[in-house]
mmCIF file of C-alpha atoms in Angstrom:
data_model
loop_
_atom_site.group_PDB
_atom_site.id
_atom_site.type_symbol
_atom_site.label_atom_id
_atom_site.label_comp_id
_atom_site.label_asym_id
_atom_site.label_seq_id
_atom_site.Cartn_x
_atom_site.Cartn_y
_atom_site.Cartn_z
ATOM 1 C CA UNK L 1 -32.217 -37.278 -25.316
ATOM 2 C CA UNK L 2 -30.794 -35.119 -23.086
ATOM 3 C CA UNK L 3 -32.392 -34.536 -20.025
ATOM 4 C CA UNK L 4 -30.173 -32.218 -17.950
ATOM 5 C CA UNK L 5 -26.768 -30.980 -17.725
ATOM 6 C CA UNK L 6 -24.227 -31.148 -14.779
ATOM 7 C CA UNK L 7 -21.234 -29.211 -15.572
ATOM 8 C CA UNK L 8 -17.821 -29.594 -13.870
ATOM 9 C CA UNK L 9 -15.459 -26.770 -13.608
ATOM 10 C CA UNK L 10 -12.960 -25.358 -11.886
ATOM 11 C CA UNK L 11 -10.526 -22.680 -12.950
ATOM 12 C CA UNK L 12 -10.182 -18.982 -14.463
ATOM 13 C CA UNK L 13 -11.661 -19.542 -18.500
ATOM 14 C CA UNK L 14 -13.596 -22.983 -18.160
ATOM 15 C CA UNK L 15 -15.799 -22.168 -14.985
ATOM 16 C CA UNK L 16 -17.278 -18.943 -16.800
ATOM 17 C CA UNK L 17 -17.427 -20.876 -19.846
ATOM 18 C CA UNK L 18 -19.477 -23.257 -18.267
ATOM 19 C CA UNK L 19 -21.844 -20.990 -16.662
ATOM 20 C CA UNK L 20 -22.328 -19.430 -19.872
ATOM 21 C CA UNK L 21 -23.032 -22.764 -21.268
ATOM 22 C CA UNK L 22 -25.491 -23.729 -18.337
ATOM 23 C CA UNK L 23 -27.173 -20.249 -18.552
ATOM 24 C CA UNK L 24 -27.874 -20.905 -22.781
ATOM 25 C CA UNK L 25 -29.505 -23.892 -21.592
ATOM 26 C CA UNK L 26 -32.874 -22.479 -20.180
ATOM 27 C CA UNK L 27 -35.240 -25.318 -20.968
ATOM 28 C CA UNK L 28 -33.286 -28.154 -19.033
ATOM 29 C CA UNK L 29 -32.307 -28.224 -15.277
ATOM 30 C CA UNK L 30 -28.566 -27.577 -14.956
ATOM 31 C CA UNK L 31 -26.248 -27.819 -11.683
ATOM 32 C CA UNK L 32 -22.772 -26.597 -11.725
ATOM 33 C CA UNK L 33 -20.086 -28.450 -9.640
ATOM 34 C CA UNK L 34 -17.095 -26.519 -8.990
ATOM 35 C CA UNK L 35 -14.010 -28.117 -9.012
ATOM 36 C CA UNK L 36 -12.825 -26.990 -5.663
ATOM 37 C CA UNK L 37 -9.366 -25.392 -4.470
ATOM 38 C CA UNK L 38 -5.820 -26.964 -3.879
ATOM 39 C CA UNK L 39 -4.437 -26.653 -0.155
ATOM 40 C CA UNK L 40 -1.843 -24.668 1.216
ATOM 41 C CA UNK L 41 1.757 -26.276 1.054
ATOM 42 C CA UNK L 42 3.772 -26.434 4.260
ATOM 43 C CA UNK L 43 6.747 -24.021 4.584
ATOM 44 C CA UNK L 44 5.947 -22.770 0.838
ATOM 45 C CA UNK L 45 4.895 -20.158 -1.212
ATOM 46 C CA UNK L 46 1.356 -19.503 -2.299
ATOM 47 C CA UNK L 47 0.506 -20.184 -6.058
ATOM 48 C CA UNK L 48 0.362 -16.618 -6.626
ATOM 49 C CA UNK L 49 3.521 -15.319 -5.168
ATOM 50 C CA UNK L 50 5.578 -18.222 -6.666
ATOM 51 C CA UNK L 51 4.852 -16.889 -10.174
ATOM 52 C CA UNK L 52 7.021 -14.004 -9.310
ATOM 53 C CA UNK L 53 10.313 -16.157 -8.835
ATOM 54 C CA UNK L 54 11.679 -15.792 -12.070
ATOM 55 C CA UNK L 55 11.133 -11.566 -12.051
ATOM 56 C CA UNK L 56 12.756 -11.861 -8.111
ATOM 57 C CA UNK L 57 15.545 -14.108 -9.279
ATOM 58 C CA UNK L 58 16.461 -11.685 -12.334
ATOM 59 C CA UNK L 59 16.630 -8.810 -9.780
ATOM 60 C CA UNK L 60 18.791 -11.146 -7.201
ATOM 61 C CA UNK L 61 15.992 -11.066 -4.777
ATOM 62 C CA UNK L 62 16.362 -14.814 -4.606
ATOM 63 C CA UNK L 63 18.841 -17.238 -5.218
ATOM 64 C CA UNK L 64 18.181 -20.228 -7.367
ATOM 65 C CA UNK L 65 18.218 -23.065 -4.954
ATOM 66 C CA UNK L 66 15.255 -21.195 -3.473
ATOM 67 C CA UNK L 67 13.203 -20.485 -6.628
ATOM 68 C CA UNK L 68 13.647 -24.274 -7.428
ATOM 69 C CA UNK L 69 12.260 -25.662 -4.002
ATOM 70 C CA UNK L 70 9.276 -23.058 -4.145
ATOM 71 C CA UNK L 71 8.562 -23.591 -7.549
ATOM 72 C CA UNK L 72 7.961 -27.681 -6.683
ATOM 73 C CA UNK L 73 5.998 -26.870 -3.370
ATOM 74 C CA UNK L 74 3.298 -23.952 -4.411
ATOM 75 C CA UNK L 75 0.522 -26.532 -4.410
ATOM 76 C CA UNK L 76 -0.330 -28.554 -1.473
ATOM 77 C CA UNK L 77 -2.669 -31.091 -3.085
ATOM 78 C CA UNK L 78 -3.263 -31.940 -6.742
ATOM 79 C CA UNK L 79 -6.142 -30.526 -8.617
ATOM 80 C CA UNK L 80 -8.381 -27.702 -7.441
ATOM 81 C CA UNK L 81 -8.191 -23.871 -7.976
ATOM 82 C CA UNK L 82 -5.443 -21.637 -6.363
ATOM 83 C CA UNK L 83 -5.186 -20.826 -3.021
ATOM 84 C CA UNK L 84 -6.270 -17.276 -3.457
ATOM 85 C CA UNK L 85 -9.489 -15.521 -4.276
ATOM 86 C CA UNK L 86 -8.538 -15.024 -7.804
ATOM 87 C CA UNK L 87 -10.708 -15.785 -10.949
ATOM 88 C CA UNK L 88 -11.267 -19.307 -10.167
ATOM 89 C CA UNK L 89 -12.371 -18.849 -6.905
ATOM 90 C CA UNK L 90 -14.240 -15.961 -7.681
ATOM 91 C CA UNK L 91 -16.216 -18.003 -10.033
ATOM 92 C CA UNK L 92 -16.949 -20.639 -7.787
ATOM 93 C CA UNK L 93 -18.460 -18.382 -5.409
ATOM 94 C CA UNK L 94 -20.550 -16.350 -8.152
ATOM 95 C CA UNK L 95 -21.890 -19.658 -9.436
ATOM 96 C CA UNK L 96 -23.067 -20.462 -5.883
ATOM 97 C CA UNK L 97 -24.496 -16.887 -5.551
ATOM 98 C CA UNK L 98 -26.272 -17.538 -8.722
ATOM 99 C CA UNK L 99 -27.930 -20.464 -7.207
ATOM 100 C CA UNK L 100 -26.524 -22.781 -9.922
ATOM 101 C CA UNK L 101 -24.358 -24.775 -7.399
ATOM 102 C CA UNK L 102 -25.387 -26.385 -4.030
ATOM 103 C CA UNK L 103 -24.908 -24.447 -0.716
ATOM 104 C CA UNK L 104 -21.486 -24.772 0.426
ATOM 105 C CA UNK L 105 -20.223 -26.317 -2.815
ATOM 106 C CA UNK L 106 -17.732 -23.532 -3.575
ATOM 107 C CA UNK L 107 -13.943 -23.725 -2.427
ATOM 108 C CA UNK L 108 -14.217 -27.129 -1.439
ATOM 109 C CA UNK L 109 -10.768 -28.921 -1.079
ATOM 110 C CA UNK L 110 -10.410 -30.613 -4.515
ATOM 111 C CA UNK L 111 -10.364 -34.442 -4.497
ATOM 112 C CA UNK L 112 -11.081 -34.880 -0.855
ATOM 113 C CA UNK L 113 -14.291 -36.500 0.181
ATOM 114 C CA UNK L 114 -16.094 -34.023 0.860
ATOM 115 C CA UNK L 115 -15.856 -32.718 -2.572
ATOM 116 C CA UNK L 116 -16.766 -36.010 -4.287
ATOM 117 C CA UNK L 117 -19.960 -35.978 -1.592
ATOM 118 C CA UNK L 118 -20.518 -32.673 -3.351
ATOM 119 C CA UNK L 119 -20.263 -34.122 -6.749
ATOM 120 C CA UNK L 120 -22.626 -37.107 -5.745
ATOM 121 C CA UNK L 121 -25.374 -34.791 -4.137
ATOM 122 C CA UNK L 122 -25.550 -32.772 -7.483
ATOM 123 C CA UNK L 123 -26.355 -35.348 -9.498
ATOM 124 C CA UNK L 124 -28.778 -36.261 -7.460
ATOM 125 C CA UNK L 125 -30.212 -32.443 -7.034
ATOM 126 C CA UNK L 126 -30.368 -32.569 -11.180
ATOM 127 C CA UNK L 127 -32.489 -35.347 -10.993
ATOM 128 C CA UNK L 128 -34.543 -34.016 -8.390
ATOM 129 C CA UNK L 129 -35.102 -30.742 -10.659
ATOM 130 C CA UNK L 130 -35.974 -32.928 -13.721
ATOM 131 C CA UNK L 131 -38.702 -34.482 -11.553
ATOM 132 C CA UNK L 132 -40.011 -31.093 -9.917
ATOM 133 C CA UNK L 133 -39.958 -29.849 -13.312
ATOM 134 C CA UNK L 134 -37.790 -26.774 -12.506
ATOM 135 C CA UNK L 135 -35.058 -25.813 -15.531
ATOM 136 C CA UNK L 136 -32.259 -23.337 -15.816
ATOM 137 C CA UNK L 137 -34.847 -20.406 -16.469
ATOM 138 C CA UNK L 138 -36.376 -20.896 -13.186
ATOM 139 C CA UNK L 139 -33.336 -20.324 -11.243
ATOM 140 C CA UNK L 140 -31.224 -17.939 -13.290
ATOM 141 C CA UNK L 141 -32.910 -14.699 -12.992
ATOM 142 C CA UNK L 142 -32.371 -10.871 -12.459
ATOM 143 C CA UNK L 143 -32.562 -11.399 -8.563
ATOM 144 C CA UNK L 144 -29.970 -13.821 -9.003
ATOM 145 C CA UNK L 145 -27.580 -12.064 -10.978
ATOM 146 C CA UNK L 146 -28.191 -9.201 -8.064
ATOM 147 C CA UNK L 147 -27.365 -12.057 -5.343
ATOM 148 C CA UNK L 148 -24.168 -13.115 -7.311
ATOM 149 C CA UNK L 149 -23.134 -9.197 -7.517
ATOM 150 C CA UNK L 150 -23.857 -8.953 -3.960
ATOM 151 C CA UNK L 151 -21.427 -12.133 -2.955
ATOM 152 C CA UNK L 152 -18.805 -10.926 -5.400
ATOM 153 C CA UNK L 153 -18.247 -7.549 -3.363
ATOM 154 C CA UNK L 154 -18.635 -9.244 -0.116
ATOM 155 C CA UNK L 155 -15.896 -11.719 -0.739
ATOM 156 C CA UNK L 156 -13.760 -8.947 -2.421
ATOM 157 C CA UNK L 157 -13.525 -10.772 -5.837
ATOM 158 C CA UNK L 158 -11.445 -10.976 -8.963
ATOM 159 C CA UNK L 159 -12.268 -7.636 -11.340
ATOM 160 C CA UNK L 160 -12.481 -10.246 -14.275
ATOM 161 C CA UNK L 161 -15.946 -10.816 -13.203
ATOM 162 C CA UNK L 162 -16.995 -7.844 -14.367
ATOM 163 C CA UNK L 163 -16.596 -9.213 -17.652
ATOM 164 C CA UNK L 164 -18.099 -12.658 -17.063
ATOM 165 C CA UNK L 165 -21.528 -11.768 -15.062
ATOM 166 C CA UNK L 166 -22.661 -9.672 -18.038
ATOM 167 C CA UNK L 167 -22.176 -12.556 -20.321
ATOM 168 C CA UNK L 168 -23.297 -15.070 -17.842
ATOM 169 C CA UNK L 169 -26.857 -12.756 -18.099
ATOM 170 C CA UNK L 170 -26.865 -12.584 -21.780
ATOM 171 C CA UNK L 171 -26.191 -15.951 -22.345
ATOM 172 C CA UNK L 172 -29.431 -16.408 -20.070
ATOM 173 C CA UNK L 173 -31.427 -13.628 -21.990
ATOM 174 C CA UNK L 174 -31.547 -11.330 -19.121
ATOM 175 C CA UNK L 175 -30.842 -7.849 -18.483
ATOM 176 C CA UNK L 176 -27.069 -7.197 -18.279
ATOM 177 C CA UNK L 177 -25.733 -5.302 -15.598
ATOM 178 C CA UNK L 178 -24.227 -1.767 -15.793
ATOM 179 C CA UNK L 179 -21.238 0.158 -14.623
ATOM 180 C CA UNK L 180 -23.510 1.842 -12.654
ATOM 181 C CA UNK L 181 -24.797 -1.474 -11.082
ATOM 182 C CA UNK L 182 -21.652 -2.655 -10.082
ATOM 183 C CA UNK L 183 -20.772 1.014 -8.777
ATOM 184 C CA UNK L 184 -24.128 1.091 -6.705
ATOM 185 C CA UNK L 185 -23.291 -2.281 -5.188
ATOM 186 C CA UNK L 186 -19.842 -1.890 -4.369
ATOM 187 C CA UNK L 187 -20.720 1.328 -2.303
ATOM 188 C CA UNK L 188 -23.174 -0.551 -0.538
ATOM 189 C CA UNK L 189 -21.866 -3.858 0.232
ATOM 190 C CA UNK L 190 -19.170 -4.346 2.720
ATOM 191 C CA UNK L 191 -16.231 -6.621 1.899
ATOM 192 C CA UNK L 192 -16.431 -9.388 4.853
ATOM 193 C CA UNK L 193 -13.634 -11.921 4.099
ATOM 194 C CA UNK L 194 -10.563 -12.171 4.812
ATOM 195 C CA UNK L 195 -8.330 -14.041 2.065
ATOM 196 C CA UNK L 196 -5.543 -14.015 -0.368
ATOM 197 C CA UNK L 197 -4.767 -11.950 -1.747
ATOM 198 C CA UNK L 198 -6.735 -9.191 -0.215
ATOM 199 C CA UNK L 199 -5.611 -9.579 3.167
ATOM 200 C CA UNK L 200 -5.499 -8.152 5.658
ATOM 201 C CA UNK L 201 -4.316 -11.573 7.055
ATOM 202 C CA UNK L 202 -4.288 -13.470 4.005
ATOM 203 C CA UNK L 203 -6.279 -16.514 4.705
ATOM 204 C CA UNK L 204 -6.568 -19.332 2.190
ATOM 205 C CA UNK L 205 -9.289 -20.339 0.180
ATOM 206 C CA UNK L 206 -9.922 -23.895 1.657
ATOM 207 C CA UNK L 207 -10.083 -22.047 5.004
ATOM 208 C CA UNK L 208 -12.799 -19.643 3.629
ATOM 209 C CA UNK L 209 -14.571 -22.791 3.011
ATOM 210 C CA UNK L 210 -13.993 -24.454 6.404
ATOM 211 C CA UNK L 211 -15.244 -20.857 7.927
ATOM 212 C CA UNK L 212 -18.418 -21.241 6.148
ATOM 213 C CA UNK L 213 -17.847 -20.195 2.809
ATOM 214 C CA UNK L 214 -20.755 -18.743 0.740
ATOM 215 C CA UNK L 215 -23.473 -19.366 2.772
ATOM 216 C CA UNK L 216 -22.112 -18.072 5.783
ATOM 217 C CA UNK L 217 -21.381 -14.816 4.116
ATOM 218 C CA UNK L 218 -24.841 -14.668 3.113
ATOM 219 C CA UNK L 219 -25.945 -14.927 6.534
ATOM 220 C CA UNK L 220 -24.174 -11.644 7.171
ATOM 221 C CA UNK L 221 -25.418 -10.209 3.961
ATOM 222 C CA UNK L 222 -29.030 -11.530 5.009
ATOM 223 C CA UNK L 223 -28.848 -9.735 8.051
ATOM 224 C CA UNK L 224 -27.925 -6.505 6.412
ATOM 225 C CA UNK L 225 -30.988 -6.539 3.872
ATOM 226 C CA UNK L 226 -28.827 -7.059 0.860
ATOM 227 C CA UNK L 227 -29.898 -10.499 -0.798
ATOM 228 C CA UNK L 228 -33.085 -11.555 -2.680
ATOM 229 C CA UNK L 229 -33.956 -14.063 -0.745
ATOM 230 C CA UNK L 230 -36.972 -15.643 -2.878
ATOM 231 C CA UNK L 231 -34.867 -16.647 -5.664
ATOM 232 C CA UNK L 232 -35.017 -20.606 -6.315
ATOM 233 C CA UNK L 233 -31.856 -22.556 -6.384
ATOM 234 C CA UNK L 234 -30.648 -26.027 -7.768
ATOM 235 C CA UNK L 235 -31.993 -27.353 -4.131
ATOM 236 C CA UNK L 236 -35.538 -26.691 -5.766
ATOM 237 C CA UNK L 237 -35.918 -24.608 -2.508
ATOM 238 C CA UNK L 238 -35.381 -20.795 -1.799
ATOM 239 C CA UNK L 239 -32.347 -19.073 -1.066
ATOM 240 C CA UNK L 240 -33.579 -17.947 1.968
ATOM 241 C CA UNK L 241 -34.789 -21.608 3.310
ATOM 242 C CA UNK L 242 -31.159 -22.658 2.284
ATOM 243 C CA UNK L 243 -29.766 -20.012 4.427
ATOM 244 C CA UNK L 244 -32.197 -21.223 7.483
ATOM 245 C CA UNK L 245 -30.802 -24.570 6.908
ATOM 246 C CA UNK L 246 -27.288 -23.485 6.863
ATOM 247 C CA UNK L 247 -27.610 -21.371 9.774
ATOM 248 C CA UNK L 248 -28.906 -24.697 12.213
ATOM 249 C CA UNK L 249 -26.789 -27.395 10.194
ATOM 250 C CA UNK L 250 -24.354 -29.918 11.933
ATOM 251 C CA UNK L 251 -21.967 -29.502 8.731
ATOM 252 C CA UNK L 252 -21.720 -25.303 9.608
ATOM 253 C CA UNK L 253 -20.798 -26.359 13.096
ATOM 254 C CA UNK L 254 -18.403 -29.188 12.521
ATOM 255 C CA UNK L 255 -16.395 -27.550 9.670
ATOM 256 C CA UNK L 256 -16.015 -24.058 11.475
ATOM 257 C CA UNK L 257 -14.863 -26.146 14.556
ATOM 258 C CA UNK L 258 -12.400 -27.896 12.678
ATOM 259 C CA UNK L 259 -10.834 -24.978 11.331
ATOM 260 C CA UNK L 260 -10.348 -23.613 14.926
ATOM 261 C CA UNK L 261 -8.819 -26.941 16.103
ATOM 262 C CA UNK L 262 -6.456 -27.748 13.090
ATOM 263 C CA UNK L 263 -5.252 -24.416 11.962
ATOM 264 C CA UNK L 264 -5.962 -22.331 15.331
ATOM 265 C CA UNK L 265 -8.021 -19.952 13.477
ATOM 266 C CA UNK L 266 -11.394 -18.277 14.807
ATOM 267 C CA UNK L 267 -13.740 -18.677 11.530
ATOM 268 C CA UNK L 268 -15.031 -15.505 12.719
ATOM 269 C CA UNK L 269 -11.635 -13.670 11.794
ATOM 270 C CA UNK L 270 -11.914 -14.798 8.537
ATOM 271 C CA UNK L 271 -15.598 -14.592 7.587
ATOM 272 C CA UNK L 272 -16.380 -11.357 9.521
ATOM 273 C CA UNK L 273 -19.425 -9.331 10.541
ATOM 274 C CA UNK L 274 -19.816 -5.854 8.816
ATOM 275 C CA UNK L 275 -18.673 -4.271 12.254
ATOM 276 C CA UNK L 276 -15.640 -6.385 12.606
ATOM 277 C CA UNK L 277 -14.808 -6.295 8.936
ATOM 278 C CA UNK L 278 -14.968 -2.240 9.250
ATOM 279 C CA UNK L 279 -12.715 -2.362 12.234
ATOM 280 C CA UNK L 280 -10.407 -4.326 10.662
ATOM 281 C CA UNK L 281 -10.077 -1.814 7.891
ATOM 282 C CA UNK L 282 -11.544 -4.006 5.179
ATOM 283 C CA UNK L 283 -12.814 -1.489 2.304
ATOM 284 C CA UNK L 284 -15.464 -2.101 -0.790
ATOM 285 C CA UNK L 285 -13.927 -4.201 -3.074
ATOM 286 C CA UNK L 286 -14.179 -2.372 -6.705
ATOM 287 C CA UNK L 287 -13.823 1.394 -7.412
ATOM 288 C CA UNK L 288 -15.001 2.487 -10.824
ATOM 289 C CA UNK L 289 -13.230 5.680 -12.219
ATOM 290 C CA UNK L 290 -13.548 8.546 -14.933
ATOM 291 C CA UNK L 291 -10.909 10.803 -15.954
ATOM 292 C CA UNK L 292 -9.155 12.621 -18.499
ATOM 293 C CA UNK L 293 -7.165 9.365 -19.411
ATOM 294 C CA UNK L 294 -10.578 7.404 -18.850
ATOM 295 C CA UNK L 295 -13.538 9.427 -20.070
ATOM 296 C CA UNK L 296 -15.661 6.026 -20.343
ATOM 297 C CA UNK L 297 -14.223 4.689 -17.349
ATOM 298 C CA UNK L 298 -11.619 2.329 -15.712
ATOM 299 C CA UNK L 299 -11.617 0.478 -12.515
ATOM 300 C CA UNK L 300 -9.298 -0.438 -9.703
ATOM 301 C CA UNK L 301 -9.736 -3.217 -6.977
ATOM 302 C CA UNK L 302 -9.403 -0.652 -4.365
ATOM 303 C CA UNK L 303 -9.584 -3.047 -1.485
ATOM 304 C CA UNK L 304 -6.281 -4.253 -2.617
ATOM 305 C CA UNK L 305 -4.401 -1.453 -2.316
ATOM 306 C CA UNK L 306 -1.540 -1.478 0.555
ATOM 307 C CA UNK L 307 -3.274 0.654 3.450
ATOM 308 C CA UNK L 308 0.099 2.419 3.660
ATOM 309 C CA UNK L 309 -0.534 4.280 0.675
ATOM 310 C CA UNK L 310 -3.840 5.203 1.276
ATOM 311 C CA UNK L 311 -4.390 8.465 3.026
ATOM 312 C CA UNK L 312 -6.266 9.397 5.912
ATOM 313 C CA UNK L 313 -9.218 10.371 4.211
ATOM 314 C CA UNK L 314 -9.453 6.684 2.453
ATOM 315 C CA UNK L 315 -7.767 8.224 -0.819
ATOM 316 C CA UNK L 316 -5.031 6.814 -2.849
ATOM 317 C CA UNK L 317 -3.069 9.573 -4.606
ATOM 318 C CA UNK L 318 0.035 9.368 -6.499
ATOM 319 C CA UNK L 319 1.935 11.421 -8.949
ATOM 320 C CA UNK L 320 5.093 10.755 -11.101
ATOM 321 C CA UNK L 321 6.552 10.299 -14.652
ATOM 322 C CA UNK L 322 4.786 8.071 -16.932
ATOM 323 C CA UNK L 323 6.814 5.041 -18.364
ATOM 324 C CA UNK L 324 5.102 3.479 -21.588
ATOM 325 C CA UNK L 325 5.102 0.278 -22.779
ATOM 326 C CA UNK L 326 2.924 -1.381 -25.501
ATOM 327 C CA UNK L 327 3.687 -5.252 -24.511
ATOM 328 C CA UNK L 328 3.600 -6.976 -21.440
ATOM 329 C CA UNK L 329 6.733 -8.882 -22.473
ATOM 330 C CA UNK L 330 8.720 -5.198 -22.652
ATOM 331 C CA UNK L 331 7.124 -3.961 -19.354
ATOM 332 C CA UNK L 332 8.273 -7.225 -17.260
ATOM 333 C CA UNK L 333 11.824 -6.940 -18.971
ATOM 334 C CA UNK L 334 11.947 -3.375 -17.424
ATOM 335 C CA UNK L 335 10.818 -4.626 -13.945
ATOM 336 C CA UNK L 336 13.570 -7.638 -14.019
ATOM 337 C CA UNK L 337 16.339 -5.141 -15.525
ATOM 338 C CA UNK L 338 15.278 -2.462 -12.584
ATOM 339 C CA UNK L 339 14.739 0.484 -14.912
ATOM 340 C CA UNK L 340 11.500 1.797 -13.091
ATOM 341 C CA UNK L 341 12.212 3.511 -9.686
ATOM 342 C CA UNK L 342 9.786 4.110 -6.949
ATOM 343 C CA UNK L 343 7.193 6.755 -7.952
ATOM 344 C CA UNK L 344 6.921 5.901 -11.625
ATOM 345 C CA UNK L 345 3.513 5.359 -13.059
ATOM 346 C CA UNK L 346 3.731 2.513 -15.557
ATOM 347 C CA UNK L 347 1.626 2.864 -18.591
ATOM 348 C CA UNK L 348 0.878 -0.496 -20.405
ATOM 349 C CA UNK L 349 -1.194 0.373 -23.690
ATOM 350 C CA UNK L 350 -2.434 -1.340 -26.781
ATOM 351 C CA UNK L 351 -3.631 -4.311 -24.433
ATOM 352 C CA UNK L 352 -7.292 -4.289 -24.462
ATOM 353 C CA UNK L 353 -9.764 -5.350 -26.080
ATOM 354 C CA UNK L 354 -7.643 -7.298 -28.411
ATOM 355 C CA UNK L 355 -8.594 -10.877 -29.490
ATOM 356 C CA UNK L 356 -8.378 -12.936 -26.422
ATOM 357 C CA UNK L 357 -7.594 -9.640 -24.047
ATOM 358 C CA UNK L 358 -4.536 -11.078 -22.000
ATOM 359 C CA UNK L 359 -4.216 -10.527 -18.858
ATOM 360 C CA UNK L 360 -1.183 -8.796 -17.484
ATOM 361 C CA UNK L 361 -0.572 -10.516 -14.143
ATOM 362 C CA UNK L 362 3.074 -11.042 -14.734
ATOM 363 C CA UNK L 363 3.414 -7.230 -14.180
ATOM 364 C CA UNK L 364 1.189 -6.993 -11.416
ATOM 365 C CA UNK L 365 2.409 -9.763 -9.271
ATOM 366 C CA UNK L 366 6.109 -8.736 -9.571
ATOM 367 C CA UNK L 367 4.983 -5.001 -8.474
ATOM 368 C CA UNK L 368 3.403 -6.665 -5.691
ATOM 369 C CA UNK L 369 6.703 -8.546 -4.441
ATOM 370 C CA UNK L 370 9.597 -6.910 -5.807
ATOM 371 C CA UNK L 371 11.379 -4.510 -3.324
ATOM 372 C CA UNK L 372 9.759 -1.039 -3.738
ATOM 373 C CA UNK L 373 7.476 -2.376 -6.190
ATOM 374 C CA UNK L 374 4.364 -1.484 -4.372
ATOM 375 C CA UNK L 375 5.386 2.185 -5.095
ATOM 376 C CA UNK L 376 4.983 2.122 -8.411
ATOM 377 C CA UNK L 377 1.661 2.832 -10.152
ATOM 378 C CA UNK L 378 -0.095 0.924 -13.258
ATOM 379 C CA UNK L 379 -2.403 2.151 -15.624
ATOM 380 C CA UNK L 380 -3.454 0.254 -18.615
ATOM 381 C CA UNK L 381 -6.116 -0.282 -21.238
ATOM 382 C CA UNK L 382 -5.958 -4.183 -20.638
ATOM 383 C CA UNK L 383 -7.448 -6.549 -17.436
ATOM 384 C CA UNK L 384 -5.822 -8.274 -14.896
ATOM 385 C CA UNK L 385 -5.596 -11.634 -13.212
ATOM 386 C CA UNK L 386 -7.994 -12.230 -10.390
ATOM 387 C CA UNK L 387 -5.030 -12.064 -7.896
ATOM 388 C CA UNK L 388 -3.509 -8.804 -8.896
ATOM 389 C CA UNK L 389 -3.364 -6.306 -6.237
ATOM 390 C CA UNK L 390 -1.939 -2.900 -5.599
ATOM 391 C CA UNK L 391 -2.318 0.504 -7.068
ATOM 392 C CA UNK L 392 -3.253 -0.964 -10.716
ATOM 393 C CA UNK L 393 -5.722 0.824 -12.555
ATOM 394 C CA UNK L 394 -7.236 -1.370 -15.566
ATOM 395 C CA UNK L 395 -9.995 -1.602 -18.212
ATOM 396 C CA UNK L 396 -9.343 2.186 -19.304
ATOM 397 C CA UNK L 397 -11.836 3.312 -21.772
ATOM 398 C CA UNK L 398 -11.530 4.141 -24.475
ATOM 399 C CA UNK L 399 -8.186 1.692 -25.228
ATOM 400 C CA UNK L 400 -5.433 2.961 -27.226
ATOM 401 C CA UNK L 401 -6.681 0.893 -30.147
ATOM 402 C CA UNK L 402 -10.057 2.746 -30.204
ATOM 403 C CA UNK L 403 -8.057 5.985 -30.161
ATOM 404 C CA UNK L 404 -8.513 6.806 -26.607
ATOM 405 C CA UNK L 405 -6.694 9.290 -24.671
ATOM 406 C CA UNK L 406 -4.275 6.705 -23.127
ATOM 407 C CA UNK L 407 -2.832 6.323 -26.699
ATOM 408 C CA UNK L 408 -1.376 10.050 -26.355
ATOM 409 C CA UNK L 409 0.706 9.392 -23.385
ATOM 410 C CA UNK L 410 4.456 9.506 -23.596
ATOM 411 C CA UNK L 411 7.422 8.919 -21.185
ATOM 412 C CA UNK L 412 8.089 11.295 -18.783
#
């Protein structure tokens, strides 16, 4: 008896899963309502940094009272994804890039009236799609997958979408993007968004929303000729039509003005033109690697490596002794105990592609925030949290469990 599907999802696992479910419903109209984001708290650490409090406390870098206070203050509002461009926020912008969410739906302040209005308009859009005979297969196409990948690169999105986007394409019966596709787009698409955790200024996701969010980024991408504008979206209109509306909309003017008035932030410093982004030192999002440890490939979120660690030629170089661990628990215990030194290379093996393929955020976040942690490199056959930053090389293939070369690395 169902006539359409309205999906509501927010975070790292549920939202990609919802997109796969909608993609696997090709004969019905579907619309995704992203759950939005939480607000920044005043005089508090963001929801990414706060997760490193146990490690910093164990190393005597913060006091217990401070840790308790920060742990209680991290979220400025209930509900929504985190304040950073992790997997949750990236999945929201990718959903909009696919055309499965209404324009300017991603990164809305969760629970606020502007978010509730989005939900109401999404339900209305679903009914309109049914009346027009537009189903998911008319929206989710190879060109839509291309646009989502372009948006991912422009936002500096989570590496986990390298896994999720092909899975969404597979669920839709489309061609799955390859490593070569990701490499080509990340070389040609500039990162345009200054947002946590990538920087350089580290604006919050809700501030990206006020600056214009996905459609604002897409205006720059359209000018650069990087989008396929003829794709249909859940508005019933094409992407090109949606961007024409956004460019002249009162909503765009009002929200960008609000960011300037309330936060004193120039929206054009949050979502930048390619020229301004290049001048500010923003680099392409992900670099795909091959080498003797990774003959089938590996990746690094290169845009999130601290600029002071990158040479004048734009290349990150690091040489040091290997410190091998076979579990994240053992690795984080070593970090807490101070057994790793600046210059070491942490090698974390046997993590992927096991059941669930757990992420290694506790390690990457600790290396970012503990003293001298940024001078320790990480190489792993596992994956990362979307908020991971630094010199962290992941998805090394073949993995240790597949008898890859990384399994033979030993201490020293």
